Coordinates of C-alpha atoms in Angstrom, one line a residue:
M1 CA -34.8 35.7 -38.3
F2 CA -38.3 36.8 -37.1
L3 CA -39.7 35.1 -34.1
D4 CA -43.5 35.5 -34.3
C5 CA -44.6 34.9 -30.6
F6 CA -48.2 35.3 -31.0
A7 CA -48.9 32.6 -28.4
G8 CA -45.8 33.2 -26.2
I9 CA -42.4 31.7 -26.2
A10 CA -40.3 29.2 -24.2
G11 CA -36.9 27.8 -24.5
D12 CA -37.9 24.4 -25.7
M13 CA -40.4 26.1 -28.1
T14 CA -37.6 28.1 -29.6
V15 CA -35.5 24.9 -30.1
A16 CA -38.3 23.2 -31.5
A17 CA -39.1 25.9 -34.0
L18 CA -35.6 26.2 -35.3
I19 CA -35.3 22.3 -35.6
H20 CA -38.6 22.4 -37.6
A21 CA -37.1 25.0 -39.8
G22 CA -34.2 23.0 -40.7
A23 CA -31.7 22.8 -38.0
P24 CA -30.1 19.2 -37.7
L25 CA -31.0 17.9 -34.3
S26 CA -27.7 15.8 -34.5
D27 CA -25.6 18.9 -35.0
V28 CA -27.5 20.8 -32.2
L29 CA -27.2 18.1 -29.7
A30 CA -23.5 17.7 -30.5
E31 CA -23.0 21.3 -29.6
V32 CA -24.6 21.0 -26.2
R33 CA -23.0 17.7 -25.4
A34 CA -19.7 20.0 -25.1
L35 CA -21.0 21.0 -21.7
P36 CA -20.0 19.2 -18.6
V37 CA -23.6 18.3 -17.9
W38 CA -24.8 14.6 -17.7
G39 CA -27.9 12.6 -17.1
W40 CA -29.9 13.9 -20.0
D41 CA -30.9 12.9 -23.6
A42 CA -33.2 15.0 -25.9
R43 CA -35.6 14.0 -28.8
V44 CA -38.0 15.6 -31.1
E45 CA -41.7 14.6 -32.1
R46 CA -44.0 15.9 -34.5
V47 CA -47.4 17.0 -33.0
H48 CA -50.3 19.3 -33.9
R49 CA -51.2 22.4 -32.0
G50 CA -54.5 24.0 -33.1
A51 CA -54.3 23.9 -37.0
Y52 CA -50.5 23.7 -37.1
A53 CA -48.2 20.8 -37.7
A54 CA -45.5 21.6 -35.4
T55 CA -42.2 20.0 -33.7
R56 CA -41.7 19.5 -29.9
F57 CA -38.3 19.3 -28.3
V58 CA -38.2 17.1 -25.3
V59 CA -35.3 16.8 -22.7
E60 CA -35.5 13.7 -20.5
P61 CA -33.4 12.4 -17.8
T62 CA -31.4 9.1 -18.7
G63 CA -31.6 7.8 -15.1
A64 CA -28.2 8.7 -13.8
P65 CA -28.2 11.5 -11.3
A66 CA -28.1 14.6 -13.3
G67 CA -25.2 17.0 -12.4
E68 CA -23.5 14.2 -10.2
A69 CA -20.4 14.2 -12.4
E70 CA -20.1 18.0 -12.4
T71 CA -18.2 18.4 -9.1
G72 CA -15.0 18.1 -11.0
S73 CA -15.8 20.8 -13.4
G74 CA -16.1 23.8 -11.4
H75 CA -19.2 23.3 -9.7
D76 CA -20.1 25.6 -6.9
H77 CA -20.4 24.3 -3.4
G78 CA -21.2 27.6 -1.8
H79 CA -24.5 28.4 -0.2
S80 CA -26.8 31.3 -1.5
H81 CA -30.4 31.9 -0.1
Q82 CA -31.4 33.9 -3.1
H83 CA -32.8 31.8 -5.7
A84 CA -34.2 32.1 -9.3
H85 CA -37.6 31.2 -9.7
G86 CA -37.7 30.7 -13.4
H87 CA -39.6 27.2 -14.0
D88 CA -39.0 26.4 -17.5
H89 CA -38.8 22.6 -17.1
G90 CA -42.5 22.4 -17.0
H91 CA -42.6 24.4 -20.3
G92 CA -46.4 24.2 -19.7
H93 CA -47.7 27.6 -20.3
G94 CA -50.5 26.7 -17.9
S95 CA -52.3 28.0 -14.8
V96 CA -52.0 26.5 -11.4
A97 CA -55.2 24.5 -12.2
D98 CA -53.3 22.4 -15.0
S99 CA -49.8 23.0 -13.9
N100 CA -49.7 19.6 -11.9
A101 CA -51.5 17.7 -14.5
G102 CA -49.4 14.7 -15.3
S103 CA -46.4 15.9 -13.5
A104 CA -46.9 14.6 -9.9
V105 CA -43.2 13.8 -10.0
D106 CA -40.7 16.2 -11.1
P107 CA -38.0 14.0 -13.1
W108 CA -35.1 16.7 -12.4
A109 CA -35.9 17.1 -8.6
G110 CA -32.9 16.8 -6.3
Q111 CA -30.6 18.7 -8.2
P112 CA -28.6 21.3 -6.4
P113 CA -29.3 24.8 -7.6
R114 CA -26.5 26.3 -9.8
T115 CA -25.2 29.9 -9.4
W116 CA -24.6 32.1 -12.2
R117 CA -20.9 31.8 -11.4
T118 CA -21.0 28.3 -11.8
I119 CA -23.1 28.4 -15.1
R120 CA -20.8 31.2 -16.7
R121 CA -17.7 29.1 -15.8
M122 CA -19.3 26.0 -17.4
L123 CA -20.1 28.0 -20.7
E124 CA -16.6 29.7 -20.7
Q125 CA -14.8 26.6 -20.3
A126 CA -16.8 24.3 -22.8
R127 CA -15.6 23.8 -26.4
L128 CA -18.6 25.7 -28.0
R129 CA -18.6 27.6 -31.2
P130 CA -17.8 31.4 -30.4
R131 CA -21.4 32.7 -31.2
V132 CA -23.1 29.8 -29.4
R133 CA -21.0 30.6 -26.2
T134 CA -21.5 34.5 -26.5
R135 CA -25.4 34.2 -27.0
S136 CA -25.7 31.6 -24.3
L137 CA -23.7 33.6 -21.9
A138 CA -25.8 36.8 -22.8
T139 CA -29.1 35.0 -22.2
F140 CA -27.9 33.7 -18.7
A141 CA -26.7 37.1 -17.9
V142 CA -29.9 38.6 -18.6
L143 CA -31.7 36.0 -16.3
A144 CA -29.2 36.5 -13.5
E145 CA -29.3 40.2 -13.7
A146 CA -33.1 40.0 -13.4
E147 CA -33.1 37.7 -10.4
A148 CA -30.4 40.0 -8.7
R149 CA -32.7 42.8 -9.0
V150 CA -35.7 40.7 -7.8
H151 CA -33.9 39.6 -4.6
G152 CA -31.5 42.6 -4.1
T153 CA -28.4 40.2 -4.0
P154 CA -25.1 40.3 -5.8
V155 CA -25.5 38.9 -9.3
D156 CA -22.9 36.2 -8.9
D157 CA -24.6 34.8 -5.9
V158 CA -28.1 34.4 -7.6
A159 CA -28.7 30.7 -7.5
F160 CA -30.9 29.1 -10.2
H161 CA -33.3 26.4 -9.2
E162 CA -35.5 25.3 -12.3
V163 CA -33.6 27.7 -14.7
G164 CA -30.3 26.1 -13.4
A165 CA -31.7 22.5 -14.1
V166 CA -30.2 20.4 -16.8
D167 CA -33.2 20.6 -19.2
S168 CA -33.2 24.5 -18.9
I169 CA -29.5 24.7 -19.7
V170 CA -29.9 22.3 -22.4
D171 CA -32.7 24.3 -23.9
I172 CA -30.8 27.7 -23.8
V173 CA -27.4 26.3 -25.5
A174 CA -29.5 24.2 -28.0
A175 CA -31.4 27.3 -29.0
C176 CA -28.1 29.2 -29.5
A177 CA -26.7 26.2 -31.3
A178 CA -29.8 25.8 -33.8
M179 CA -29.5 29.6 -34.5
E180 CA -25.8 28.7 -35.5
C181 CA -26.6 25.8 -37.5
L182 CA -29.1 28.1 -39.6
D183 CA -26.3 30.9 -39.7
V184 CA -28.7 33.4 -37.9
D185 CA -27.1 36.8 -37.9
T186 CA -30.0 39.1 -36.7
I187 CA -33.2 38.3 -34.7
V188 CA -36.5 40.2 -34.7
A189 CA -39.1 39.4 -32.1
S190 CA -42.9 40.4 -32.0
P191 CA -44.2 41.9 -28.8
L192 CA -44.7 39.3 -26.4
P193 CA -48.3 38.2 -25.2
M194 CA -48.7 38.1 -21.2
G195 CA -51.2 35.8 -19.6
H196 CA -52.6 36.1 -16.2
G197 CA -53.2 34.0 -13.0
Q198 CA -50.8 32.1 -10.8
V199 CA -48.3 29.1 -11.5
R200 CA -46.8 26.9 -9.0
T201 CA -42.9 26.9 -8.6
A202 CA -40.1 25.9 -6.3
H203 CA -41.0 29.1 -4.2
G204 CA -44.8 28.3 -4.2
L205 CA -47.5 30.2 -6.0
L206 CA -46.3 33.3 -8.0
P207 CA -48.3 35.7 -10.1
V208 CA -48.2 35.6 -14.0
P209 CA -46.0 36.7 -15.4
V210 CA -43.6 35.7 -12.8
P211 CA -41.1 38.2 -11.2
A212 CA -38.1 36.9 -13.2
T213 CA -40.1 37.3 -16.6
V214 CA -41.1 40.9 -15.8
E215 CA -37.6 42.0 -14.8
V216 CA -36.1 40.3 -17.9
L217 CA -38.6 42.1 -20.1
R218 CA -37.8 45.7 -18.9
G219 CA -37.8 47.7 -22.2
F220 CA -39.3 45.1 -24.3
P221 CA -42.8 45.6 -25.5
V222 CA -45.6 43.3 -24.1
V223 CA -49.4 42.8 -24.9
P224 CA -52.2 41.5 -23.0
F225 CA -53.6 38.0 -23.7
P226 CA -56.8 36.7 -22.4
Y227 CA -55.4 33.2 -21.1
A228 CA -55.2 32.1 -17.5
G229 CA -51.7 30.8 -17.6
E230 CA -48.2 31.4 -18.4
L231 CA -47.4 32.3 -21.8
V232 CA -43.8 33.4 -21.6
T233 CA -41.5 31.7 -19.5
P234 CA -38.2 33.1 -18.2
T235 CA -35.9 31.4 -20.5
G236 CA -38.0 32.3 -23.4
A237 CA -38.0 35.9 -22.3
A238 CA -34.3 35.8 -21.7
L239 CA -33.7 34.5 -25.2
V240 CA -35.6 37.4 -26.8
A241 CA -34.4 40.0 -24.4
A242 CA -30.8 39.0 -24.9
L243 CA -30.6 38.2 -28.6
A244 CA -33.5 40.0 -30.3
R245 CA -34.7 43.3 -31.1
P246 CA -38.5 44.0 -30.8
G247 CA -40.3 44.8 -34.0
H248 CA -42.6 43.4 -37.0
M249 CA -41.5 41.1 -39.5
P250 CA -38.5 42.6 -41.4
A251 CA -38.1 42.9 -45.3
M252 CA -36.8 39.6 -46.3
R253 CA -36.9 36.8 -48.8
V254 CA -38.6 34.1 -46.6
E255 CA -36.6 30.8 -47.2
L256 CA -37.4 28.7 -43.9
V257 CA -40.5 28.5 -41.6
G258 CA -40.8 26.5 -38.4
Y259 CA -43.3 25.9 -35.7
G260 CA -42.2 25.1 -32.1
A261 CA -44.8 23.5 -29.9
G262 CA -45.4 23.9 -26.1
T263 CA -46.1 21.0 -23.9
R264 CA -50.0 21.8 -23.4
D265 CA -52.5 21.9 -26.1
P266 CA -55.2 24.3 -25.0
S267 CA -58.4 24.6 -26.6
T268 CA -58.4 28.5 -26.6
H269 CA -55.1 28.9 -29.0
A270 CA -52.3 27.1 -30.9
N271 CA -49.4 26.9 -28.5
V272 CA -46.6 27.5 -30.9
V273 CA -43.9 30.1 -31.7
R274 CA -43.3 30.6 -35.2
A275 CA -39.7 31.2 -36.7
V276 CA -39.5 32.8 -40.2
L277 CA -35.8 32.9 -41.8
G278 CA -34.8 34.7 -44.9
R279 CA -32.3 36.9 -46.4
G280 CA -32.3 40.3 -48.0
E281 CA -32.7 40.8 -51.8
A282 CA -29.4 40.9 -53.8
G283 CA -28.4 44.5 -54.3
A284 CA -30.8 45.9 -51.6
A285 CA -29.6 49.3 -50.5
A286 CA -29.6 49.9 -46.6
E287 CA -28.0 52.2 -44.0
V288 CA -25.6 51.2 -41.7
V289 CA -24.3 52.8 -38.4
E290 CA -20.5 53.0 -38.0
L291 CA -19.4 53.2 -34.4
R292 CA -15.7 54.1 -33.6
A293 CA -13.4 54.4 -30.6
Q294 CA -9.8 54.4 -29.7
V295 CA -8.3 52.8 -26.7
D296 CA -4.7 52.6 -25.4
D297 CA -5.2 50.2 -22.5
L298 CA -6.7 47.1 -24.0
T299 CA -4.6 44.1 -24.0
G300 CA -4.5 41.6 -27.0
E301 CA -6.0 38.9 -25.0
S302 CA -9.1 41.0 -24.4
V303 CA -9.6 41.7 -28.3
P304 CA -11.4 38.4 -29.3
G305 CA -13.8 38.7 -26.4
L306 CA -14.5 42.3 -27.5
I307 CA -15.4 41.3 -30.8
E308 CA -17.6 38.4 -29.7
A309 CA -19.4 40.8 -27.6
L310 CA -20.0 43.5 -30.3
F311 CA -21.4 40.6 -32.7
A312 CA -23.8 39.2 -29.6
A313 CA -25.1 42.9 -29.2
G314 CA -26.0 42.9 -33.0
A315 CA -22.9 44.3 -34.9
V316 CA -23.0 43.0 -38.5
D317 CA -19.2 43.5 -38.6
A318 CA -16.4 44.7 -36.1
Y319 CA -12.8 45.0 -36.5
V320 CA -9.7 46.3 -34.5
A321 CA -6.5 48.2 -36.0
P322 CA -3.4 49.4 -34.4
V323 CA -3.0 53.3 -34.2
T324 CA -0.6 55.7 -32.7
M325 CA -2.5 57.9 -30.2
K326 CA -1.7 61.2 -28.3
K327 CA 1.9 61.2 -26.7
G328 CA 3.0 58.7 -29.1
R329 CA 1.1 55.8 -27.3
P330 CA 0.4 52.7 -29.3
G331 CA -3.5 52.0 -29.2
L332 CA -6.3 50.2 -31.1
A333 CA -8.9 51.8 -33.2
I334 CA -12.2 49.9 -32.7
T335 CA -14.8 50.1 -35.4
A336 CA -18.2 48.1 -35.6
L337 CA -21.1 48.4 -37.9
S338 CA -24.6 47.8 -36.9
S339 CA -28.3 48.5 -37.9
A340 CA -29.9 51.8 -36.6
E341 CA -32.1 49.6 -34.2
D342 CA -29.0 48.0 -32.7
R343 CA -26.8 51.1 -32.5
V344 CA -27.6 51.5 -28.7
A345 CA -26.9 47.8 -27.6
V346 CA -23.7 47.8 -29.8
G347 CA -22.5 51.1 -28.2
E348 CA -23.0 49.7 -24.7
A349 CA -21.1 46.6 -25.6
L350 CA -18.3 48.8 -27.0
I351 CA -18.2 50.8 -23.7
R352 CA -18.4 47.8 -21.4
H353 CA -15.8 45.5 -23.0
A354 CA -13.6 48.0 -24.7
G355 CA -13.3 50.3 -21.6
T356 CA -13.6 53.4 -23.7
L357 CA -15.4 56.5 -22.1
G358 CA -17.5 57.0 -25.2
Y359 CA -17.6 56.5 -29.0
R360 CA -18.6 58.4 -32.4
W361 CA -21.2 57.1 -34.7
S362 CA -22.4 57.9 -38.1
M363 CA -24.6 56.8 -40.7
H364 CA -23.6 55.5 -44.1
P365 CA -25.5 54.0 -47.3
R366 CA -24.7 50.3 -47.9
E367 CA -25.4 47.8 -50.6
V368 CA -25.2 44.1 -50.1
A369 CA -25.1 41.0 -51.8
A370 CA -27.5 38.3 -51.2
R371 CA -26.0 35.3 -49.5
R372 CA -26.8 31.7 -48.9
L373 CA -25.2 28.7 -47.2
V374 CA -24.7 25.6 -49.3
P375 CA -23.6 22.4 -47.4
V376 CA -21.1 20.1 -49.2
Q377 CA -19.4 16.9 -48.4
T378 CA -15.7 16.5 -48.1
P379 CA -13.9 13.3 -47.5
W380 CA -13.6 14.3 -43.9
G381 CA -17.3 15.6 -43.2
E382 CA -19.8 18.3 -44.1
V383 CA -18.8 21.9 -44.7
R384 CA -20.9 24.8 -45.5
V385 CA -19.7 27.3 -48.5
K386 CA -21.2 30.9 -48.2
V387 CA -22.3 32.0 -51.7
A388 CA -22.8 35.5 -52.5
E389 CA -24.9 36.5 -55.5
R390 CA -26.0 39.5 -57.5
D391 CA -28.8 39.6 -60.0
G392 CA -29.0 35.8 -59.7
R393 CA -25.2 35.5 -60.6
V394 CA -22.6 34.0 -58.3
V395 CA -19.9 36.6 -57.5
H396 CA -18.2 34.9 -54.5
A397 CA -18.0 31.6 -52.7
A398 CA -15.8 30.7 -49.7
P399 CA -16.1 27.8 -47.3
E400 CA -17.0 28.7 -43.6
H401 CA -13.6 28.7 -41.9
E402 CA -15.1 27.3 -38.4
D403 CA -16.4 24.4 -40.5
C404 CA -13.2 23.8 -42.0
A405 CA -11.3 24.1 -38.9
R406 CA -13.6 21.7 -37.0
V407 CA -13.5 18.9 -39.8
A408 CA -9.8 19.4 -40.3
L409 CA -9.3 18.7 -36.5
A410 CA -11.5 15.7 -36.4
G411 CA -9.7 14.3 -39.7
G412 CA -6.3 15.3 -38.8
V413 CA -5.6 17.1 -42.0
P414 CA -4.6 20.8 -43.0
V415 CA -7.4 23.5 -42.9
A416 CA -6.2 24.3 -46.4
E417 CA -6.9 20.9 -47.7
V418 CA -10.3 20.7 -46.3
R419 CA -10.9 24.3 -47.8
G420 CA -9.8 23.2 -51.2
A421 CA -11.9 20.0 -51.3
A422 CA -15.0 22.0 -50.1
L423 CA -14.6 24.4 -52.9
A424 CA -14.3 21.5 -55.4
A425 CA -17.3 19.8 -54.1
W426 CA -19.3 23.2 -54.4
A427 CA -18.1 23.7 -57.9
G428 CA -19.0 20.0 -58.9
S429 CA -22.5 20.5 -57.5
R430 CA -23.6 24.1 -58.5
S431 CA -26.1 23.1 -60.8
G432 CA -28.1 21.2 -58.2
A433 CA -27.1 23.0 -55.1
S434 CA -29.5 24.4 -52.8
G435 CA -28.3 26.5 -49.6
G436 CA -29.2 27.1 -46.1
Q437 CA -29.9 30.6 -44.9
A438 CA -28.5 33.8 -43.4
G439 CA -31.0 34.7 -41.0

């Protein structure tokens, strides 16, 4: 997937662009509702921004005190005087002059700030899809680490105000859920435009870009933009910094395009972010980096978390195998494959989560088949079938295991039965099937 951030990016704009591209709103919200966060609802609306027909993603309070029911779900009651000053619930991309327009009363006011420890526990305990959880954790971790640097405080003690509000939590998890709905594997984002001026936050007036955004974007390319207002919000910056690599649009066969709108509609530019999704051509040759390491002190319980971390860092594949190491010690050989651009990030994840002191890497040529996801209906619910093709000919088809497991659990039937029904449904509809996409 390519995120074209020519006018900036925010959390809600990212969700909206992915829904506009084809992520089902019901599936996205079903994932978010696995979180122990209440007092909210969400909707989408069609709008125009400049010349573009776009989608807005709107999170609204339902009237119940948001967060009131969370005290039984690991909510922090400790006190911290170091607060995050992201302010995405305005999603306004606006200057001080217009940041108060139509927003005299903050519908999310009165919520207690949530610490990074609280949000991390919430995400770890919720029944989220593995990659949704990993990407959400990575995004919030980037924000927490940035705020810790701003305030000089331990990262676990950072307390989020606006970024910890219900709508911002929904935005981040919904963005990751929408990526999963569209089977987005890799993300490339354009350089981010920086506005100027000041914005009003819970901490008073702050310069644009705000300190959190600047810290989040360390190492990520930015470009100036002649607009007196905020173009890149902290959650938008964090989604890009945590999940994407910078660059221009990669080579792909374009399949889906979505435009996500910000709240404001300035006369100077179209306030949208564009998501372009596609897949490589069948038989396309490419190079892949293979990273390898052996460890003898990694427990079996740690392996799933390691694999998730490698994928979140950009690995295209990762696996672990038992080996016998020096002095006859049993150990694990860890292998990860990544693009050249993601090699450093995957290597850092390998060192951090496997505890290895180093790793070896080498380049290898690779040839890949084109893939597409075909949704089919079974008696118990929808399942996606991943179809591989070469030269326009199907060479392999397999139902997505996570879909089969979810549908089987809901229907009270064996996974194998769902898998067989999904394959039969795909075979029966091959002539008219049209797939989703691998981003």
